PDB file of C-alpha atoms in Angstrom:
ATOM      1  CA  MET S 196      85.714  76.903 123.560  1.00 42.00           C
ATOM      2  CA  SER S 197      82.226  78.221 122.995  1.00 47.00           C
ATOM      3  CA  ASP S 198      80.351  78.248 119.230  1.00 59.00           C
ATOM      4  CA  GLN S 199      81.299  81.764 119.080  1.00 83.00           C
ATOM      5  CA  SER S 200      84.854  82.086 119.424  1.00 92.00           C
ATOM      6  CA  ARG S 201      86.511  84.125 117.025  1.00 95.00           C
ATOM      7  CA  CYS S 202      89.920  83.270 115.699  1.00 95.00           C
ATOM      8  CA  GLY S 203      91.804  85.309 113.026  1.00 93.00           C
ATOM      9  CA  PHE S 204      95.375  86.462 111.539  1.00 91.00           C
ATOM     10  CA  VAL S 205      96.975  90.544 112.091  1.00 93.00           C
ATOM     11  CA  ALA S 206      99.471  91.578 110.279  1.00 90.00           C
ATOM     12  CA  ILE S 207     101.871  94.023 111.098  1.00 90.00           C
ATOM     13  CA  VAL S 208     103.801  95.893 108.776  1.00 90.00           C
ATOM     14  CA  GLY S 209     105.715  99.489 108.401  1.00 89.00           C
ATOM     15  CA  ARG S 210     109.084 100.863 107.480  1.00 87.00           C
ATOM     16  CA  PRO S 211     112.327  99.752 109.339  1.00 82.00           C
ATOM     17  CA  ASN S 212     112.254 100.708 113.036  1.00 80.00           C
ATOM     18  CA  VAL S 213     109.183 102.347 113.970  1.00 85.00           C
ATOM     19  CA  GLY S 214     108.577 100.142 115.790  1.00 86.00           C
ATOM     20  CA  LYS S 215     106.389  96.787 114.358  1.00 87.00           C
ATOM     21  CA  SER S 216     109.006  94.316 117.150  1.00 84.00           C
ATOM     22  CA  THR S 217     107.863  96.065 119.833  1.00 88.00           C
ATOM     23  CA  LEU S 218     104.299  96.323 119.698  1.00 91.00           C
ATOM     24  CA  MET S 219     103.631  93.169 119.669  1.00 87.00           C
ATOM     25  CA  ASN S 220     106.201  91.722 122.344  1.00 87.00           C
ATOM     26  CA  HIS S 221     104.072  94.337 123.916  1.00 90.00           C
ATOM     27  CA  ILE S 222     100.470  92.799 123.293  1.00 91.00           C
ATOM     28  CA  LEU S 223     102.364  89.205 124.228  1.00 88.00           C
ATOM     29  CA  GLY S 224     103.952  90.621 127.073  1.00 86.00           C
ATOM     30  CA  GLN S 225     106.892  88.648 125.984  1.00 78.00           C
ATOM     31  CA  LYS S 226     109.532  88.505 123.832  1.00 72.00           C
ATOM     32  CA  LEU S 227     109.602  86.454 120.440  1.00 72.00           C
ATOM     33  CA  SER S 228     110.914  89.991 117.731  1.00 65.00           C
ATOM     34  CA  ILE S 229     114.316  90.866 118.538  1.00 54.00           C
ATOM     35  CA  THR S 230     114.600  94.517 118.614  1.00 56.00           C
ATOM     36  CA  SER S 231     117.717  96.659 118.489  1.00 48.00           C
ATOM     37  CA  ARG S 232     118.114 100.577 116.918  1.00 51.00           C
ATOM     38  CA  ARG S 233     119.356  99.629 113.875  1.00 48.00           C
ATOM     39  CA  PRO S 234     116.921  99.152 111.275  1.00 44.00           C
ATOM     40  CA  GLN S 235     116.241  96.067 109.779  1.00 47.00           C
ATOM     41  CA  THR S 236     116.577  93.924 112.608  1.00 44.00           C
ATOM     42  CA  THR S 237     113.349  92.122 112.317  1.00 47.00           C
ATOM     43  CA  ARG S 238     114.402  89.086 109.261  1.00 47.00           C
ATOM     44  CA  HIS S 239     111.343  87.113 108.881  1.00 52.00           C
ATOM     45  CA  GLN S 240     108.103  86.925 109.583  1.00 62.00           C
ATOM     46  CA  VAL S 241     107.070  85.774 112.944  1.00 72.00           C
ATOM     47  CA  VAL S 242     103.992  84.462 114.356  1.00 81.00           C
ATOM     48  CA  GLY S 243     103.051  85.661 117.779  1.00 87.00           C
ATOM     49  CA  ILE S 244      99.749  84.250 119.231  1.00 91.00           C
ATOM     50  CA  LYS S 245      97.157  85.489 121.846  1.00 94.00           C
ATOM     51  CA  THR S 246      94.644  83.105 123.054  1.00 94.00           C
ATOM     52  CA  GLU S 247      92.516  85.795 126.108  1.00 93.00           C
ATOM     53  CA  ASP S 248      88.080  83.462 126.336  1.00 90.00           C
ATOM     54  CA  ASP S 249      86.430  83.003 122.848  1.00 94.00           C
ATOM     55  CA  VAL S 250      88.960  85.316 121.002  1.00 96.00           C
ATOM     56  CA  GLN S 251      92.447  84.246 119.486  1.00 95.00           C
ATOM     57  CA  VAL S 252      94.593  86.361 118.046  1.00 95.00           C
ATOM     58  CA  VAL S 253      97.737  85.508 115.344  1.00 91.00           C
ATOM     59  CA  TYR S 254      99.412  88.728 115.135  1.00 91.00           C
ATOM     60  CA  VAL S 255     102.499  88.662 112.110  1.00 85.00           C
ATOM     61  CA  ASP S 256     105.472  90.490 113.125  1.00 80.00           C
ATOM     62  CA  THR S 257     107.482  91.899 109.603  1.00 75.00           C
ATOM     63  CA  PRO S 258     111.089  92.691 108.093  1.00 67.00           C
ATOM     64  CA  GLY S 259     110.972  96.811 107.363  1.00 57.00           C
ATOM     65  CA  MET S 260     109.661  97.376 103.821  1.00 59.00           C
ATOM     66  CA  HIS S 261     111.946  99.338 102.748  1.00 43.00           C
ATOM     67  CA  LYS S 262     113.415 100.637  98.343  1.00 52.00           C
ATOM     68  CA  LEU S 263     115.494  98.296  96.822  1.00 46.00           C
ATOM     69  CA  GLU S 264     118.365 100.494  96.053  1.00 50.00           C
ATOM     70  CA  LYS S 265     122.496  99.884  95.013  1.00 51.00           C
ATOM     71  CA  ASP S 266     123.473  99.015  98.204  1.00 50.00           C
ATOM     72  CA  ARG S 267     120.282  97.431  99.444  1.00 51.00           C
ATOM     73  CA  ASN S 268     119.528  95.169  96.532  1.00 50.00           C
ATOM     74  CA  LYS S 269     120.635  91.694  97.976  1.00 58.00           C
ATOM     75  CA  ALA S 270     118.684  88.684  97.559  1.00 58.00           C
ATOM     76  CA  ILE S 271     118.820  89.610 101.744  1.00 53.00           C
ATOM     77  CA  ASN S 272     117.199  92.903 101.028  1.00 57.00           C
ATOM     78  CA  ARG S 273     114.919  90.547  98.553  1.00 59.00           C
ATOM     79  CA  TYR S 274     113.745  88.162 100.755  1.00 53.00           C
ATOM     80  CA  MET S 275     112.944  90.842 103.382  1.00 57.00           C
ATOM     81  CA  ASN S 276     110.854  92.531 101.200  1.00 54.00           C
ATOM     82  CA  GLN S 277     109.373  89.416 100.114  1.00 63.00           C
ATOM     83  CA  ALA S 278     108.761  88.446 103.242  1.00 54.00           C
ATOM     84  CA  ALA S 279     106.405  91.624 104.611  1.00 53.00           C
ATOM     85  CA  SER S 280     104.314  91.817 101.215  1.00 57.00           C
ATOM     86  CA  SER S 281     103.707  87.729 101.914  1.00 63.00           C
ATOM     87  CA  ALA S 282     102.242  88.001 105.463  1.00 61.00           C
ATOM     88  CA  LEU S 283      99.190  90.733 103.584  1.00 72.00           C
ATOM     89  CA  LYS S 284      97.577  88.087 101.796  1.00 75.00           C
ATOM     90  CA  ASP S 285      94.988  85.858 103.240  1.00 79.00           C
ATOM     91  CA  VAL S 286      95.860  88.223 107.252  1.00 87.00           C
ATOM     92  CA  ASP S 287      91.900  89.948 108.403  1.00 93.00           C
ATOM     93  CA  LEU S 288      93.415  93.335 109.817  1.00 94.00           C
ATOM     94  CA  VAL S 289      96.905  95.224 108.682  1.00 94.00           C
ATOM     95  CA  ILE S 290      98.625  97.427 111.725  1.00 95.00           C
ATOM     96  CA  PHE S 291     100.240 100.256 109.913  1.00 95.00           C
ATOM     97  CA  ILE S 292     102.589 101.374 111.215  1.00 94.00           C
ATOM     98  CA  ILE S 293     104.020 104.956 110.794  1.00 93.00           C
ATOM     99  CA  ASP S 294     105.946 107.161 113.268  1.00 87.00           C
ATOM    100  CA  ARG S 295     105.285 110.708 114.474  1.00 79.00           C
ATOM    101  CA  MET S 296     104.671 113.721 112.658  1.00 79.00           C
ATOM    102  CA  ARG S 297     106.975 111.751 109.769  1.00 82.00           C
ATOM    103  CA  TRP S 298     105.855 110.397 106.627  1.00 89.00           C
ATOM    104  CA  THR S 299     108.391 109.300 105.153  1.00 89.00           C
ATOM    105  CA  GLU S 300     109.868 107.522 100.971  1.00 89.00           C
ATOM    106  CA  GLU S 301     109.923 103.932 102.712  1.00 88.00           C
ATOM    107  CA  ASP S 302     106.455 104.604 104.346  1.00 91.00           C
ATOM    108  CA  GLU S 303     105.040 105.443 101.083  1.00 90.00           C
ATOM    109  CA  VAL S 304     106.567 102.190  99.809  1.00 87.00           C
ATOM    110  CA  VAL S 305     104.253 100.348 102.312  1.00 88.00           C
ATOM    111  CA  LEU S 306     101.156 102.288 100.878  1.00 91.00           C
ATOM    112  CA  GLN S 307     101.309 101.096  98.027  1.00 88.00           C
ATOM    113  CA  LYS S 308     101.216  97.438  99.150  1.00 85.00           C
ATOM    114  CA  LEU S 309      98.527  98.057 100.618  1.00 88.00           C
ATOM    115  CA  GLN S 310      96.715 100.083  97.731  1.00 86.00           C
ATOM    116  CA  GLY S 311      94.125  96.981  96.866  1.00 79.00           C
ATOM    117  CA  ILE S 312      93.315  94.474  99.605  1.00 85.00           C
ATOM    118  CA  LYS S 313      90.735  93.366 100.670  1.00 86.00           C
ATOM    119  CA  CYS S 314      90.651  93.521 104.685  1.00 90.00           C
ATOM    120  CA  PRO S 315      90.088  96.232 106.893  1.00 94.00           C
ATOM    121  CA  VAL S 316      94.063  98.344 107.678  1.00 95.00           C
ATOM    122  CA  VAL S 317      94.264 100.074 111.031  1.00 96.00           C
ATOM    123  CA  LEU S 318      97.028 102.882 111.254  1.00 96.00           C
ATOM    124  CA  ALA S 319      99.181 102.931 114.295  1.00 95.00           C
ATOM    125  CA  ILE S 320     101.053 106.276 114.906  1.00 93.00           C
ATOM    126  CA  ASN S 321     103.749 105.028 117.194  1.00 92.00           C
ATOM    127  CA  LYS S 322     105.894 106.654 119.867  1.00 86.00           C
ATOM    128  CA  MET S 323     104.071 109.476 121.160  1.00 85.00           C
ATOM    129  CA  ASP S 324     105.785 109.274 124.480  1.00 83.00           C
ATOM    130  CA  ARG S 325     108.363 111.629 122.722  1.00 79.00           C
ATOM    131  CA  LEU S 326     105.543 114.058 120.848  1.00 76.00           C
ATOM    132  CA  GLU S 327     106.709 117.407 122.628  1.00 77.00           C
ATOM    133  CA  ASP S 328     104.029 119.604 120.204  1.00 77.00           C
ATOM    134  CA  LYS S 329     100.767 117.149 121.581  1.00 76.00           C
ATOM    135  CA  GLU S 330      98.459 119.899 119.808  1.00 81.00           C
ATOM    136  CA  ALA S 331     100.542 118.758 116.498  1.00 81.00           C
ATOM    137  CA  LEU S 332      98.916 115.224 116.737  1.00 85.00           C
ATOM    138  CA  LEU S 333      95.490 116.717 114.515  1.00 89.00           C
ATOM    139  CA  PRO S 334      96.540 118.340 111.772  1.00 89.00           C
ATOM    140  CA  TYR S 335      99.045 116.079 111.030  1.00 89.00           C
ATOM    141  CA  ILE S 336      96.568 112.669 112.027  1.00 90.00           C
ATOM    142  CA  GLU S 337      93.508 114.716 109.276  1.00 92.00           C
ATOM    143  CA  GLU S 338      97.442 114.546 106.803  1.00 91.00           C
ATOM    144  CA  VAL S 339      97.856 111.258 106.754  1.00 92.00           C
ATOM    145  CA  ALA S 340      94.408 109.884 106.673  1.00 93.00           C
ATOM    146  CA  GLN S 341      93.695 111.977 103.298  1.00 93.00           C
ATOM    147  CA  LYS S 342      96.723 109.459 102.451  1.00 92.00           C
ATOM    148  CA  HIS S 343      94.020 106.091 102.415  1.00 92.00           C
ATOM    149  CA  ASN S 344      90.441 105.011 103.707  1.00 92.00           C
ATOM    150  CA  PHE S 345      92.120 103.817 106.711  1.00 94.00           C
ATOM    151  CA  ASP S 346      88.686 101.832 108.981  1.00 95.00           C
ATOM    152  CA  ALA S 347      91.125 103.494 112.281  1.00 96.00           C
ATOM    153  CA  ILE S 348      93.350 106.003 113.192  1.00 95.00           C
ATOM    154  CA  ILE S 349      94.430 105.166 116.886  1.00 94.00           C
ATOM    155  CA  PRO S 350      97.932 107.417 118.757  1.00 93.00           C
ATOM    156  CA  ILE S 351      99.930 104.473 120.601  1.00 93.00           C
ATOM    157  CA  SER S 352     103.471 104.045 122.267  1.00 91.00           C
ATOM    158  CA  ALA S 353     104.318 100.553 121.998  1.00 89.00           C
ATOM    159  CA  GLN S 354     107.188 101.086 124.084  1.00 87.00           C
ATOM    160  CA  HIS S 355     105.300 102.187 126.631  1.00 88.00           C
ATOM    161  CA  GLY S 356     102.181 101.306 126.680  1.00 86.00           C
ATOM    162  CA  HIS S 357     100.597 103.505 125.407  1.00 90.00           C
ATOM    163  CA  ASN S 358      96.466 102.944 123.671  1.00 92.00           C
ATOM    164  CA  LEU S 359      98.037  99.366 123.327  1.00 94.00           C
ATOM    165  CA  THR S 360      94.431  98.709 124.625  1.00 94.00           C
ATOM    166  CA  GLN S 361      92.962 100.492 122.922  1.00 95.00           C
ATOM    167  CA  LEU S 362      94.381  99.135 120.079  1.00 96.00           C
ATOM    168  CA  GLU S 363      93.735  95.583 121.086  1.00 96.00           C
ATOM    169  CA  GLU S 364      90.155  95.979 121.102  1.00 96.00           C
ATOM    170  CA  LEU S 365      89.742  97.376 117.947  1.00 96.00           C
ATOM    171  CA  VAL S 366      91.983  94.313 116.718  1.00 96.00           C
ATOM    172  CA  ARG S 367      90.026  91.856 118.864  1.00 95.00           C
ATOM    173  CA  GLY S 368      86.453  93.603 116.874  1.00 95.00           C
ATOM    174  CA  TYR S 369      88.015  92.975 113.443  1.00 96.00           C
ATOM    175  CA  MET S 370      88.013  89.040 113.968  1.00 96.00           C
ATOM    176  CA  PRO S 371      86.011  86.849 112.369  1.00 94.00           C
ATOM    177  CA  GLU S 372      83.922  83.924 113.761  1.00 95.00           C
ATOM    178  CA  SER S 373      86.051  80.836 113.195  1.00 93.00           C
ATOM    179  CA  PHE S 374      87.684  77.675 115.431  1.00 92.00           C
ATOM    180  CA  HIS S 375      91.120  78.015 117.347  1.00 94.00           C
ATOM    181  CA  TYR S 376      94.412  77.605 115.040  1.00 90.00           C
ATOM    182  CA  TYR S 377      95.941  77.253 117.966  1.00 90.00           C
ATOM    183  CA  PRO S 378      96.221  75.523 121.221  1.00 90.00           C
ATOM    184  CA  GLU S 379      95.529  78.724 124.052  1.00 89.00           C
ATOM    185  CA  ASP S 380      98.480  78.933 125.983  1.00 88.00           C
ATOM    186  CA  GLN S 381     100.898  78.437 122.313  1.00 88.00           C
ATOM    187  CA  VAL S 382     102.375  81.789 122.077  1.00 88.00           C
ATOM    188  CA  THR S 383     103.901  81.088 118.232  1.00 86.00           C
ATOM    189  CA  ASP S 384     104.831  78.988 115.540  1.00 81.00           C
ATOM    190  CA  ARG S 385     108.823  79.024 115.437  1.00 81.00           C
ATOM    191  CA  THR S 386     110.944  76.960 116.861  1.00 84.00           C
ATOM    192  CA  GLU S 387     113.544  77.335 120.326  1.00 87.00           C
ATOM    193  CA  ARG S 388     116.798  76.340 117.823  1.00 88.00           C
ATOM    194  CA  PHE S 389     115.162  79.661 115.926  1.00 85.00           C
ATOM    195  CA  LEU S 390     113.769  81.434 118.586  1.00 88.00           C
ATOM    196  CA  ALA S 391     117.803  80.956 119.780  1.00 91.00           C
ATOM    197  CA  SER S 392     119.346  82.213 117.012  1.00 88.00           C
ATOM    198  CA  GLU S 393     117.881  85.080 117.119  1.00 86.00           C
ATOM    199  CA  LEU S 394     118.338  85.994 120.558  1.00 90.00           C
ATOM    200  CA  VAL S 395     122.159  85.895 119.366  1.00 91.00           C
ATOM    201  CA  ARG S 396     121.624  87.963 116.015  1.00 85.00           C
ATOM    202  CA  GLU S 397     120.084  90.538 118.970  1.00 85.00           C
ATOM    203  CA  LYS S 398     122.631  91.103 120.859  1.00 89.00           C
ATOM    204  CA  ILE S 399     125.618  91.390 117.882  1.00 88.00           C
ATOM    205  CA  MET S 400     123.212  94.118 116.615  1.00 83.00           C
ATOM    206  CA  ARG S 401     122.916  96.051 119.963  1.00 82.00           C
ATOM    207  CA  GLN S 402     126.654  94.797 120.462  1.00 80.00           C
ATOM    208  CA  LEU S 403     128.383  96.152 117.569  1.00 79.00           C
ATOM    209  CA  GLY S 404     125.093  99.197 116.573  1.00 64.00           C
ATOM    210  CA  ASP S 405     127.282 100.531 113.326  1.00 64.00           C
ATOM    211  CA  GLU S 406     130.732  99.076 113.392  1.00 65.00           C
ATOM    212  CA  LEU S 407     129.021  95.996 111.848  1.00 64.00           C
ATOM    213  CA  PRO S 408     126.840  95.586 108.670  1.00 54.00           C
ATOM    214  CA  TYR S 409     124.136  93.659 107.849  1.00 59.00           C
ATOM    215  CA  GLN S 410     126.129  90.588 106.326  1.00 66.00           C
ATOM    216  CA  ALA S 411     125.783  89.070 110.060  1.00 77.00           C
ATOM    217  CA  THR S 412     123.377  86.281 110.382  1.00 82.00           C
ATOM    218  CA  VAL S 413     123.180  82.821 112.959  1.00 87.00           C
ATOM    219  CA  GLU S 414     123.008  79.223 112.840  1.00 88.00           C
ATOM    220  CA  ILE S 415     122.043  76.769 115.689  1.00 89.00           C
ATOM    221  CA  GLU S 416     124.372  73.676 115.104  1.00 92.00           C
ATOM    222  CA  GLU S 417     123.703  71.810 118.454  1.00 93.00           C
ATOM    223  CA  PHE S 418     120.990  72.687 120.593  1.00 93.00           C
ATOM    224  CA  SER S 419     120.088  69.259 122.983  1.00 94.00           C
ATOM    225  CA  GLU S 420     119.211  68.476 126.524  1.00 92.00           C
ATOM    226  CA  ASP S 421     120.495  66.417 129.524  1.00 93.00           C
ATOM    227  CA  ASP S 422     119.361  66.906 132.590  1.00 91.00           C
ATOM    228  CA  GLY S 423     117.634  69.724 133.182  1.00 90.00           C
ATOM    229  CA  ILE S 424     120.652  71.556 131.403  1.00 94.00           C
ATOM    230  CA  LEU S 425     120.186  73.086 127.936  1.00 94.00           C
ATOM    231  CA  PHE S 426     123.707  73.056 125.746  1.00 96.00           C
ATOM    232  CA  ILE S 427     123.175  74.913 122.800  1.00 96.00           C
ATOM    233  CA  GLY S 428     125.746  75.826 120.283  1.00 95.00           C
ATOM    234  CA  ALA S 429     125.050  78.797 117.750  1.00 93.00           C
ATOM    235  CA  LEU S 430     127.568  79.217 114.796  1.00 92.00           C
ATOM    236  CA  ILE S 431     127.715  83.141 113.569  1.00 91.00           C
ATOM    237  CA  LEU S 432     128.385  83.483 110.125  1.00 87.00           C
ATOM    238  CA  VAL S 433     129.986  86.614 109.042  1.00 87.00           C
ATOM    239  CA  GLU S 434     131.628  88.247 105.162  1.00 84.00           C
ATOM    240  CA  ARG S 435     134.752  89.115 105.722  1.00 84.00           C
ATOM    241  CA  SER S 436     137.583  87.965 108.395  1.00 87.00           C
ATOM    242  CA  GLY S 437     137.284  91.842 109.288  1.00 87.00           C
ATOM    243  CA  GLN S 438     133.798  91.169 111.011  1.00 87.00           C
ATOM    244  CA  LYS S 439     134.875  87.941 112.452  1.00 90.00           C
ATOM    245  CA  ARG S 440     137.273  89.585 114.559  1.00 91.00           C
ATOM    246  CA  ILE S 441     134.687  92.923 115.877  1.00 90.00           C
ATOM    247  CA  ILE S 442     133.228  90.161 116.340  1.00 90.00           C
ATOM    248  CA  ILE S 443     135.316  88.158 118.728  1.00 92.00           C
ATOM    249  CA  GLY S 444     137.249  91.225 120.346  1.00 90.00           C
ATOM    250  CA  GLU S 445     140.197  91.988 121.610  1.00 91.00           C
ATOM    251  CA  LYS S 446     141.158  88.806 123.201  1.00 92.00           C
ATOM    252  CA  GLY S 447     137.753  87.217 123.023  1.00 92.00           C
ATOM    253  CA  ALA S 448     135.474  90.592 125.537  1.00 94.00           C
ATOM    254  CA  ARG S 449     132.608  91.257 122.940  1.00 92.00           C
ATOM    255  CA  ILE S 450     131.950  87.490 121.832  1.00 94.00           C
ATOM    256  CA  LYS S 451     131.523  85.986 125.716  1.00 95.00           C
ATOM    257  CA  GLN S 452     129.531  89.929 126.524  1.00 95.00           C
ATOM    258  CA  ILE S 453     127.189  88.900 123.627  1.00 94.00           C
ATOM    259  CA  GLY S 454     126.789  85.011 124.824  1.00 95.00           C
ATOM    260  CA  GLN S 455     126.551  85.987 127.986  1.00 96.00           C
ATOM    261  CA  GLU S 456     123.872  88.495 127.936  1.00 94.00           C
ATOM    262  CA  ALA S 457     121.966  85.888 124.934  1.00 94.00           C
ATOM    263  CA  ARG S 458     122.190  82.892 127.515  1.00 96.00           C
ATOM    264  CA  ILE S 459     120.404  85.128 130.262  1.00 94.00           C
ATOM    265  CA  ASP S 460     117.385  85.619 126.906  1.00 91.00           C
ATOM    266  CA  MET S 461     116.985  81.725 126.892  1.00 92.00           C
ATOM    267  CA  GLU S 462     117.357  81.157 130.928  1.00 93.00           C
ATOM    268  CA  ARG S 463     113.989  83.147 130.977  1.00 89.00           C
ATOM    269  CA  ALA S 464     113.145  82.342 127.198  1.00 85.00           C
ATOM    270  CA  PHE S 465     113.221  78.775 127.870  1.00 89.00           C
ATOM    271  CA  GLY S 466     112.685  78.466 131.517  1.00 89.00           C
ATOM    272  CA  ALA S 467     116.060  75.945 131.515  1.00 92.00           C
ATOM    273  CA  LYS S 468     119.902  76.879 132.376  1.00 96.00           C
ATOM    274  CA  VAL S 469     121.934  77.328 129.224  1.00 95.00           C
ATOM    275  CA  MET S 470     125.031  76.096 127.935  1.00 96.00           C
ATOM    276  CA  LEU S 471     125.697  78.605 125.445  1.00 96.00           C
ATOM    277  CA  ASN S 472     128.598  78.055 123.677  1.00 95.00           C
ATOM    278  CA  LEU S 473     129.068  80.770 119.967  1.00 96.00           C
ATOM    279  CA  TRP S 474     131.608  80.501 117.182  1.00 92.00           C
ATOM    280  CA  VAL S 475     132.574  82.547 113.981  1.00 93.00           C
ATOM    281  CA  LYS S 476     133.334  81.400 110.599  1.00 90.00           C
ATOM    282  CA  VAL S 477     134.210  83.164 107.254  1.00 88.00           C
ATOM    283  CA  LYS S 478     131.312  82.335 104.641  1.00 82.00           C
ATOM    284  CA  GLY S 479     131.976  85.375 101.930  1.00 74.00           C
ATOM    285  CA  GLY S 480     128.715  86.405 100.312  1.00 66.00           C
ATOM    286  CA  TRP S 481     125.926  84.316 101.889  1.00 60.00           C
ATOM    287  CA  SER S 482     123.814  87.078 101.392  1.00 61.00           C
ATOM    288  CA  ASP S 483     123.859  87.597  98.227  1.00 61.00           C
ATOM    289  CA  ASP S 484     123.124  83.850  97.683  1.00 58.00           C
ATOM    290  CA  GLU S 485     119.795  82.031  97.660  1.00 60.00           C
ATOM    291  CA  ARG S 486     120.983  78.927  97.938  1.00 62.00           C
ATOM    292  CA  ALA S 487     122.772  80.099 100.961  1.00 57.00           C
ATOM    293  CA  LEU S 488     120.508  82.215 102.237  1.00 59.00           C
ATOM    294  CA  LYS S 489     117.475  79.254 102.393  1.00 59.00           C
ATOM    295  CA  SER S 490     119.870  76.598 104.172  1.00 55.00           C
ATOM    296  CA  LEU S 491     119.928  79.973 106.646  1.00 53.00           C
ATOM    297  CA  GLY S 492     116.357  79.551 106.682  1.00 58.00           C
ATOM    298  CA  TYR S 493     115.663  82.087 104.317  1.00 58.00           C
ATOM    299  CA  THR S 494     112.730  80.272 103.018  1.00 55.00           C
ATOM    300  CA  ASP S 495     110.397  82.738 101.747  1.00 51.00           C
ATOM    301  CA  LEU S 496     113.041  83.872  98.853  1.00 38.00           C
TER     302      LEU S 496
END
């Protein structure tokens, strides 16, 4: 590491389902944050570390900031907003992601959180690959530029990589001189148990779409290795017996498919053969119980 090494923290913020996790995964070249078409897939801060030569960038993917309304004011909703807001403390740069051509009330919620922070803010306009009228982009950039004194505005496609090289170069330029906080081959500060639980939860959300509300979480009860094989036992917690039936599916078909898809991703992530066991338990009210949330790893309440 040279005397001019640089290292800094970058918070990726935005409203739900705008592409924050997809962006971080693409930058890192591997999956750390889970993704689905459903809003609020990410529930925790997830740190991704990218080290190139003398520059280390520590990205913090955050839950989508959202308004706390009657149907979204449970303890878990408050936790997600708190996790996102706390990521703004002590970072060197914020990437604020919005959707192409569409400024919403929840974008305004995020913007209000950015008022008064001292670090630079880069606005990334995502999903440009889906923009049909390219000529409408410049007037839109001029419109959103009036909302805040952004240090840069860059159109991107997090999914397809459009302009991500330019975005990364921009980010690297903001990193202060500093020693590197992590070894150069480390890509996250999260444990393998955490990643395993998130991979199972991703498959549940992708499989069930709108069938299952947010009252499902995953707790890893076994994570052991024997003769090169990882044995992982995951408990899926839901709030009602009807939700349990939905996850299990007819003759166990749904939970079997969830397990197969999660196991494939785990083997790719951990570089080992995985034996995965899933089971489902009803725990009423867990998503609005702060004590239960803390026991399940939601620690920022």
